[in-house]
PDB file of C-alpha atoms in Angstrom:
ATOM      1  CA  UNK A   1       5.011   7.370 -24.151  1.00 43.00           C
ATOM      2  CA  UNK A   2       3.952   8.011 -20.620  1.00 51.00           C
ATOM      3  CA  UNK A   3       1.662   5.254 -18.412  1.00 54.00           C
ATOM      4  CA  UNK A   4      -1.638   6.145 -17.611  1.00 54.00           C
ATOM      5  CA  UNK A   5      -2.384   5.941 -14.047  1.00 59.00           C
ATOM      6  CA  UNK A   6      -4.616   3.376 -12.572  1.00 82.00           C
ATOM      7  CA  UNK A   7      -8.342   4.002 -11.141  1.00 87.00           C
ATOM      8  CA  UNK A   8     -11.922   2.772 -11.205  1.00 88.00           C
ATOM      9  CA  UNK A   9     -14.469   4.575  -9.780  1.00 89.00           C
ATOM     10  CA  UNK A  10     -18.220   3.542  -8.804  1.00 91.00           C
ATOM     11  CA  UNK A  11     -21.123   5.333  -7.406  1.00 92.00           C
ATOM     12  CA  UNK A  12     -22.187   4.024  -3.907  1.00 94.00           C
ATOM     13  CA  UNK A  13     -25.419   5.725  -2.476  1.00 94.00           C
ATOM     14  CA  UNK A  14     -24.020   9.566  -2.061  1.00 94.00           C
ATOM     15  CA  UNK A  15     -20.861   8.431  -2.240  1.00 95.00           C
ATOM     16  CA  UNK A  16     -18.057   7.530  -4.931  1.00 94.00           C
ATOM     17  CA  UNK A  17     -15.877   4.754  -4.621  1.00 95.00           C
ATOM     18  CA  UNK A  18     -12.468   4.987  -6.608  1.00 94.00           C
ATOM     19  CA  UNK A  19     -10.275   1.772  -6.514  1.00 95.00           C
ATOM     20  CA  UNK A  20      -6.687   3.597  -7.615  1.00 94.00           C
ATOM     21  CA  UNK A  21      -3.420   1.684  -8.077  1.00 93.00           C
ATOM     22  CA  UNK A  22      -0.006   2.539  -6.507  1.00 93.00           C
ATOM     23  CA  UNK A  23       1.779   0.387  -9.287  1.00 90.00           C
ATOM     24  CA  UNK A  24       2.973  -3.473  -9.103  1.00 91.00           C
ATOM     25  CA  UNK A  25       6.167  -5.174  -7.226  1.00 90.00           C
ATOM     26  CA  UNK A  26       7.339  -8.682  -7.546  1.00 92.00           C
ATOM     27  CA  UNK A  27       6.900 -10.833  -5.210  1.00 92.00           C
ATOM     28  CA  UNK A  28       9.384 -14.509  -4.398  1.00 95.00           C
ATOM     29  CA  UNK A  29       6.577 -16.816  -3.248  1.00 95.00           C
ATOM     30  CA  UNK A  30       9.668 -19.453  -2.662  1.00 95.00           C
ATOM     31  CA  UNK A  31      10.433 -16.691   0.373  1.00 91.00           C
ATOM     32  CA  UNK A  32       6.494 -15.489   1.204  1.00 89.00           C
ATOM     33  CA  UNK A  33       4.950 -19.332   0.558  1.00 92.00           C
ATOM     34  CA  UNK A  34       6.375 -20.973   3.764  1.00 87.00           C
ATOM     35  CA  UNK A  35       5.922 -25.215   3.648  1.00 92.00           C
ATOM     36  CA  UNK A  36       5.441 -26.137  -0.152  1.00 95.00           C
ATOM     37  CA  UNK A  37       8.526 -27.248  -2.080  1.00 96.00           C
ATOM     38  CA  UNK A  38       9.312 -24.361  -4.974  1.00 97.00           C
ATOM     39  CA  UNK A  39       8.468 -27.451  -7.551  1.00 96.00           C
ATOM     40  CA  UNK A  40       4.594 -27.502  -5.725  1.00 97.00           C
ATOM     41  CA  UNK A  41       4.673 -23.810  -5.951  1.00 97.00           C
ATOM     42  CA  UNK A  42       5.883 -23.368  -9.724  1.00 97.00           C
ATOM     43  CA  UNK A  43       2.999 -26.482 -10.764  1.00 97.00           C
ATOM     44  CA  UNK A  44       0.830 -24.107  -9.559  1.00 96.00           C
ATOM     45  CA  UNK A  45       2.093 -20.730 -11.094  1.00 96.00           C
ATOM     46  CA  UNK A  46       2.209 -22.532 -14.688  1.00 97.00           C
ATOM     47  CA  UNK A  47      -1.129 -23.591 -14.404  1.00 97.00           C
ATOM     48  CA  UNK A  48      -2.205 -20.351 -14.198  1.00 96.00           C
ATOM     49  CA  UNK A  49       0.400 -19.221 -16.897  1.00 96.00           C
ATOM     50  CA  UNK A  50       2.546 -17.616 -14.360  1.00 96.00           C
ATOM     51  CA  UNK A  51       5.638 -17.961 -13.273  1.00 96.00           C
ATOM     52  CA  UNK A  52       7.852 -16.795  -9.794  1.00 96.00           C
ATOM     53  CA  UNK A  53       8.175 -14.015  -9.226  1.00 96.00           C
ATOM     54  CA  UNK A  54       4.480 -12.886  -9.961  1.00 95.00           C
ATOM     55  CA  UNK A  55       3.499  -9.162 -10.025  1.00 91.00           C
ATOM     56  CA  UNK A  56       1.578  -8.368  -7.564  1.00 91.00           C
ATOM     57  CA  UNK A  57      -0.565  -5.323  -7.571  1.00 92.00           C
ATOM     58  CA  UNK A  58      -0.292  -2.364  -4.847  1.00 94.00           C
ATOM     59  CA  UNK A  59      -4.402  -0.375  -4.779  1.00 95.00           C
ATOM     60  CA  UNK A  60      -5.425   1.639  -2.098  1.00 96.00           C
ATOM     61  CA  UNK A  61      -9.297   3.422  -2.413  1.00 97.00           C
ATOM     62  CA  UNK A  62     -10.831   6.516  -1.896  1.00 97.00           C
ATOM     63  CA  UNK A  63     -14.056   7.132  -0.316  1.00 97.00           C
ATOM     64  CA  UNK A  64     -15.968  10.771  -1.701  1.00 97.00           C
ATOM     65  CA  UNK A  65     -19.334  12.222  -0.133  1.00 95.00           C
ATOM     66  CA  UNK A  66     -19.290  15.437  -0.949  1.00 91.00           C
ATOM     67  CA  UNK A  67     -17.861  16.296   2.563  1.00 95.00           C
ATOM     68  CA  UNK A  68     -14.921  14.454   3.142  1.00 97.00           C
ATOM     69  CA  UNK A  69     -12.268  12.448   0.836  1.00 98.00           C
ATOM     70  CA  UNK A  70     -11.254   9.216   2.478  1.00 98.00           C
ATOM     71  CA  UNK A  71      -7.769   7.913   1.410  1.00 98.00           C
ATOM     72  CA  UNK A  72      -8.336   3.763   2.503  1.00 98.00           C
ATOM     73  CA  UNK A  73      -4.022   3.123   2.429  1.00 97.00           C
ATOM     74  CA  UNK A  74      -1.220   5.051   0.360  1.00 96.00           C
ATOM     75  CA  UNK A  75       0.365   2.744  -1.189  1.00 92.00           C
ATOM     76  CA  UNK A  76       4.731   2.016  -1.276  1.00 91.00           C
ATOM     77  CA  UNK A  77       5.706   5.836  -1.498  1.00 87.00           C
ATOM     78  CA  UNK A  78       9.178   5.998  -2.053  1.00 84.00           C
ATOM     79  CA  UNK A  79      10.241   2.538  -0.130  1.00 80.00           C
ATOM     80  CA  UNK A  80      10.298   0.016  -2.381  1.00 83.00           C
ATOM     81  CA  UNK A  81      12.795   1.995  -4.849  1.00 79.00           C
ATOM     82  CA  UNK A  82      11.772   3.510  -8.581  1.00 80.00           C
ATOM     83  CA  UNK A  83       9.889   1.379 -10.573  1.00 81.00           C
ATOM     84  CA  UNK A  84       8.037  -0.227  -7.602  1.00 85.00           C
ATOM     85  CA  UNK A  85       4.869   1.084  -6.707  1.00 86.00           C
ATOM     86  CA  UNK A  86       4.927   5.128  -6.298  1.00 88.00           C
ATOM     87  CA  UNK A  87       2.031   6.101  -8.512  1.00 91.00           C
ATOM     88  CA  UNK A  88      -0.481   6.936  -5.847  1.00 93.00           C
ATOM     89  CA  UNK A  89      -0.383  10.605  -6.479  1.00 93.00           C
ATOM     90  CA  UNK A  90      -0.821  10.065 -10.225  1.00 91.00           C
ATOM     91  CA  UNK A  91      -3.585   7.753  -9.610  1.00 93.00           C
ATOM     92  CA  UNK A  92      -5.471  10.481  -7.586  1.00 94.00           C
ATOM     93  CA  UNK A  93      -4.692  13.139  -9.733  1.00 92.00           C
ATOM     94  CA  UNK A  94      -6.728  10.806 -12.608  1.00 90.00           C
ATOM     95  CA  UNK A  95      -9.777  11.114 -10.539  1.00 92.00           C
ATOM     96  CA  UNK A  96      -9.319  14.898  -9.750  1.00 93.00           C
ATOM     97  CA  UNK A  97      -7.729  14.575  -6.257  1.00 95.00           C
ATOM     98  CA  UNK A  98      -4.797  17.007  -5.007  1.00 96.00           C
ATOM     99  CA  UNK A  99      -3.143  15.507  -1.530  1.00 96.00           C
ATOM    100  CA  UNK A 100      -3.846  18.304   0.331  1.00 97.00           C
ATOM    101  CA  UNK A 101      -8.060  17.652  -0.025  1.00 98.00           C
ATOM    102  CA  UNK A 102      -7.484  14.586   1.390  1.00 98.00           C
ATOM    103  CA  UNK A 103      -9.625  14.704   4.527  1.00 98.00           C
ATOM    104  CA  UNK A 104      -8.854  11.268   6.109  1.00 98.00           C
ATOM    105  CA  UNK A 105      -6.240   8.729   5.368  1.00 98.00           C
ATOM    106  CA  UNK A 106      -7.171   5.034   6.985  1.00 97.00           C
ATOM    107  CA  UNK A 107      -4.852   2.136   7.571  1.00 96.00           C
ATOM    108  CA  UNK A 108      -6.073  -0.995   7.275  1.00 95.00           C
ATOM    109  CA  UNK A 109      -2.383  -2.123   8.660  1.00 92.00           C
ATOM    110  CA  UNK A 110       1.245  -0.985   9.180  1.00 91.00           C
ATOM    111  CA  UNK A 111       2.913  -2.670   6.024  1.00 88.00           C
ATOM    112  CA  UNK A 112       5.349  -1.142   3.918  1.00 87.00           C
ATOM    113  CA  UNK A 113       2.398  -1.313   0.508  1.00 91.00           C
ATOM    114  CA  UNK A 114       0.192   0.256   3.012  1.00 93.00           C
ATOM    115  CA  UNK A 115       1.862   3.255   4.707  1.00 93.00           C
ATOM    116  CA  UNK A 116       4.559   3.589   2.338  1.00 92.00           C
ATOM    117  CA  UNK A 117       2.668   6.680   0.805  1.00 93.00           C
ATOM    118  CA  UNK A 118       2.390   8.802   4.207  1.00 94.00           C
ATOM    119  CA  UNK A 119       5.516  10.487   3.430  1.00 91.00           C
ATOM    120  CA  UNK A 120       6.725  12.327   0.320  1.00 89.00           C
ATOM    121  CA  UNK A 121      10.004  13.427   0.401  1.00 87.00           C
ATOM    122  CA  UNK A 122      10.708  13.409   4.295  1.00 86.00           C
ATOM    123  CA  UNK A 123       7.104  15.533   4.471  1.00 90.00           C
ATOM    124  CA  UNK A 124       3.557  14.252   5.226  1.00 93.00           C
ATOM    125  CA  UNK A 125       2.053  13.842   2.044  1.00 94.00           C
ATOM    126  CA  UNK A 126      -1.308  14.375   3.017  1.00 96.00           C
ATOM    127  CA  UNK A 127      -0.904  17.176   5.080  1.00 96.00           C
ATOM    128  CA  UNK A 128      -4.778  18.480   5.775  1.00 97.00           C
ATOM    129  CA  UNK A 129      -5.679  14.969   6.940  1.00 97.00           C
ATOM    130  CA  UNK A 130      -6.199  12.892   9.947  1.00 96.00           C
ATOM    131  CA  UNK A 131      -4.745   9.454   9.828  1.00 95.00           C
ATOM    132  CA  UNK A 132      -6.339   6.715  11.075  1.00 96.00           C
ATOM    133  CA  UNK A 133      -4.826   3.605  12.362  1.00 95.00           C
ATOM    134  CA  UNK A 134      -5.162   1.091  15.273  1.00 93.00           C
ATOM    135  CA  UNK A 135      -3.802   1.174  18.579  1.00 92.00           C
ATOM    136  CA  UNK A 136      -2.535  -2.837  18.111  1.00 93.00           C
ATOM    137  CA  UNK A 137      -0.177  -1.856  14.906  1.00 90.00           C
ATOM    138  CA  UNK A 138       1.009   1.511  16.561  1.00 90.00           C
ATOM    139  CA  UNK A 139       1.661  -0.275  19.979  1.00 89.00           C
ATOM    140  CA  UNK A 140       3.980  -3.099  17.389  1.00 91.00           C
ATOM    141  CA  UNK A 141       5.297  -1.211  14.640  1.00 88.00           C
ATOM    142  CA  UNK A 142       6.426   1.358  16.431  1.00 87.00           C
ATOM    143  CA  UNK A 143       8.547  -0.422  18.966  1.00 87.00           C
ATOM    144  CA  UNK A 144      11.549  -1.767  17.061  1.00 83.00           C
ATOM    145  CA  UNK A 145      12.261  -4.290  20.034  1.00 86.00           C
ATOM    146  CA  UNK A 146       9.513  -6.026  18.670  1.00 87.00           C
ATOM    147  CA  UNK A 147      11.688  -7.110  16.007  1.00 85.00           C
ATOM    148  CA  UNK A 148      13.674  -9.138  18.151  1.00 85.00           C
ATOM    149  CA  UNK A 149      10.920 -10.819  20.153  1.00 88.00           C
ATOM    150  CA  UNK A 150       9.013 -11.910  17.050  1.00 87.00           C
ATOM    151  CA  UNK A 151      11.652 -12.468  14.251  1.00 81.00           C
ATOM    152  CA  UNK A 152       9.973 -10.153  12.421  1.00 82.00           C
ATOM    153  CA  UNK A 153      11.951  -8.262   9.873  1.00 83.00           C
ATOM    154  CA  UNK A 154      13.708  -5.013  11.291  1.00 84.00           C
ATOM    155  CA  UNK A 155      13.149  -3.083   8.400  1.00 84.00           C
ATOM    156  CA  UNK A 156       9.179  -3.131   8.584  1.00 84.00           C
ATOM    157  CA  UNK A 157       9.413  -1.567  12.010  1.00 86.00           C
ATOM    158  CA  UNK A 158      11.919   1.249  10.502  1.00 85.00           C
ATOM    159  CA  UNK A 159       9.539   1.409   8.062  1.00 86.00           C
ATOM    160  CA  UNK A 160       7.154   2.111  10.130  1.00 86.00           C
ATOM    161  CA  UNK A 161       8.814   4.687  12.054  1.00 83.00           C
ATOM    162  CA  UNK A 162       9.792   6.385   8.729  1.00 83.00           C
ATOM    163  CA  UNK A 163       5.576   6.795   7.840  1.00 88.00           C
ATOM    164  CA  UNK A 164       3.717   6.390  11.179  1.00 84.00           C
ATOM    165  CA  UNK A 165       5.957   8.132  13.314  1.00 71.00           C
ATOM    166  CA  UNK A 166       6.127  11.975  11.280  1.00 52.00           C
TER     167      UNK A 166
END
């Protein structure tokens, strides 16, 4: 039995909008909720008939108008291990997109469930398009002493450097 991938798709004006899904990955909100006690925090799961860790989805979107195909985020990629996120280039196969017709890939931010999907094995994934991403994230993500000044965890700036910096 193979998993379908993930994608909704909506017509915009001249344009087509396609939501697409990269997968799930848990997430501890005892280590991403900082202040309430993990009691607070589990009263609120089970009221929604959840319970820690939660899934929490990984989409990215893609922008058509005839002209150009606009990649909005890749997804994990390969970092967060098998199982966790990686089905980016599934998703836009479903709605009839190769990675190399990829036009323009933007980055809303340097994370890990954003950027993870620049790279496919060691190689730029999308290798016909421009990538798009602000001069504030470059300027922090890609100078690991960063790390160190802001507590920040190390391995989002390697991260980085693994993605960003091909």
């Amino acid at each position: 039995y193979k998993q379908v991938a993930y994608a909704y798709s909506m017509p915009l004006g001249n344009q087509t909008i396609s939501a697409i899904s990269d997968g799930t990955v848990p997430q501890d909100l005892y280590q991403l909720l900082i202040g309430p006690s993990h009691s607070h925090i589990d009263n609120l799961l089970s009221k929604a008939f959840l319970a820690n860790p939660v899934e929490a989805s990984i989409n990215a979107f893609v922008i058509r108008d005839g002209e150009r195909i606009i990649l909005v985020d890749t997804g994990s990629g390969e970092l967060f291990g098998p199982g966790f996120g990686g089905k980016l280039y599934d998703s836009l196969a479903s709605v009839g997109i190769k990675s190399e017709q990829v036009t323009d890939v933007l980055i809303t931010h340097i994370h890990t469930d954003h950027t993870g999907g620049l790279v496919q094995n060691g190689k730029p994934a999308f290798p016909n398009a421009t990538v798009h991403v602000g001069a504030p994230d470059l300027a922090f993500f890609l100078d690991a002493g960063n790390a160190k000044k802001t507590g920040y965890d190390d391995k989002y700036f390697a991260e980085a450097i693994k993605t960003i910096g091909v």
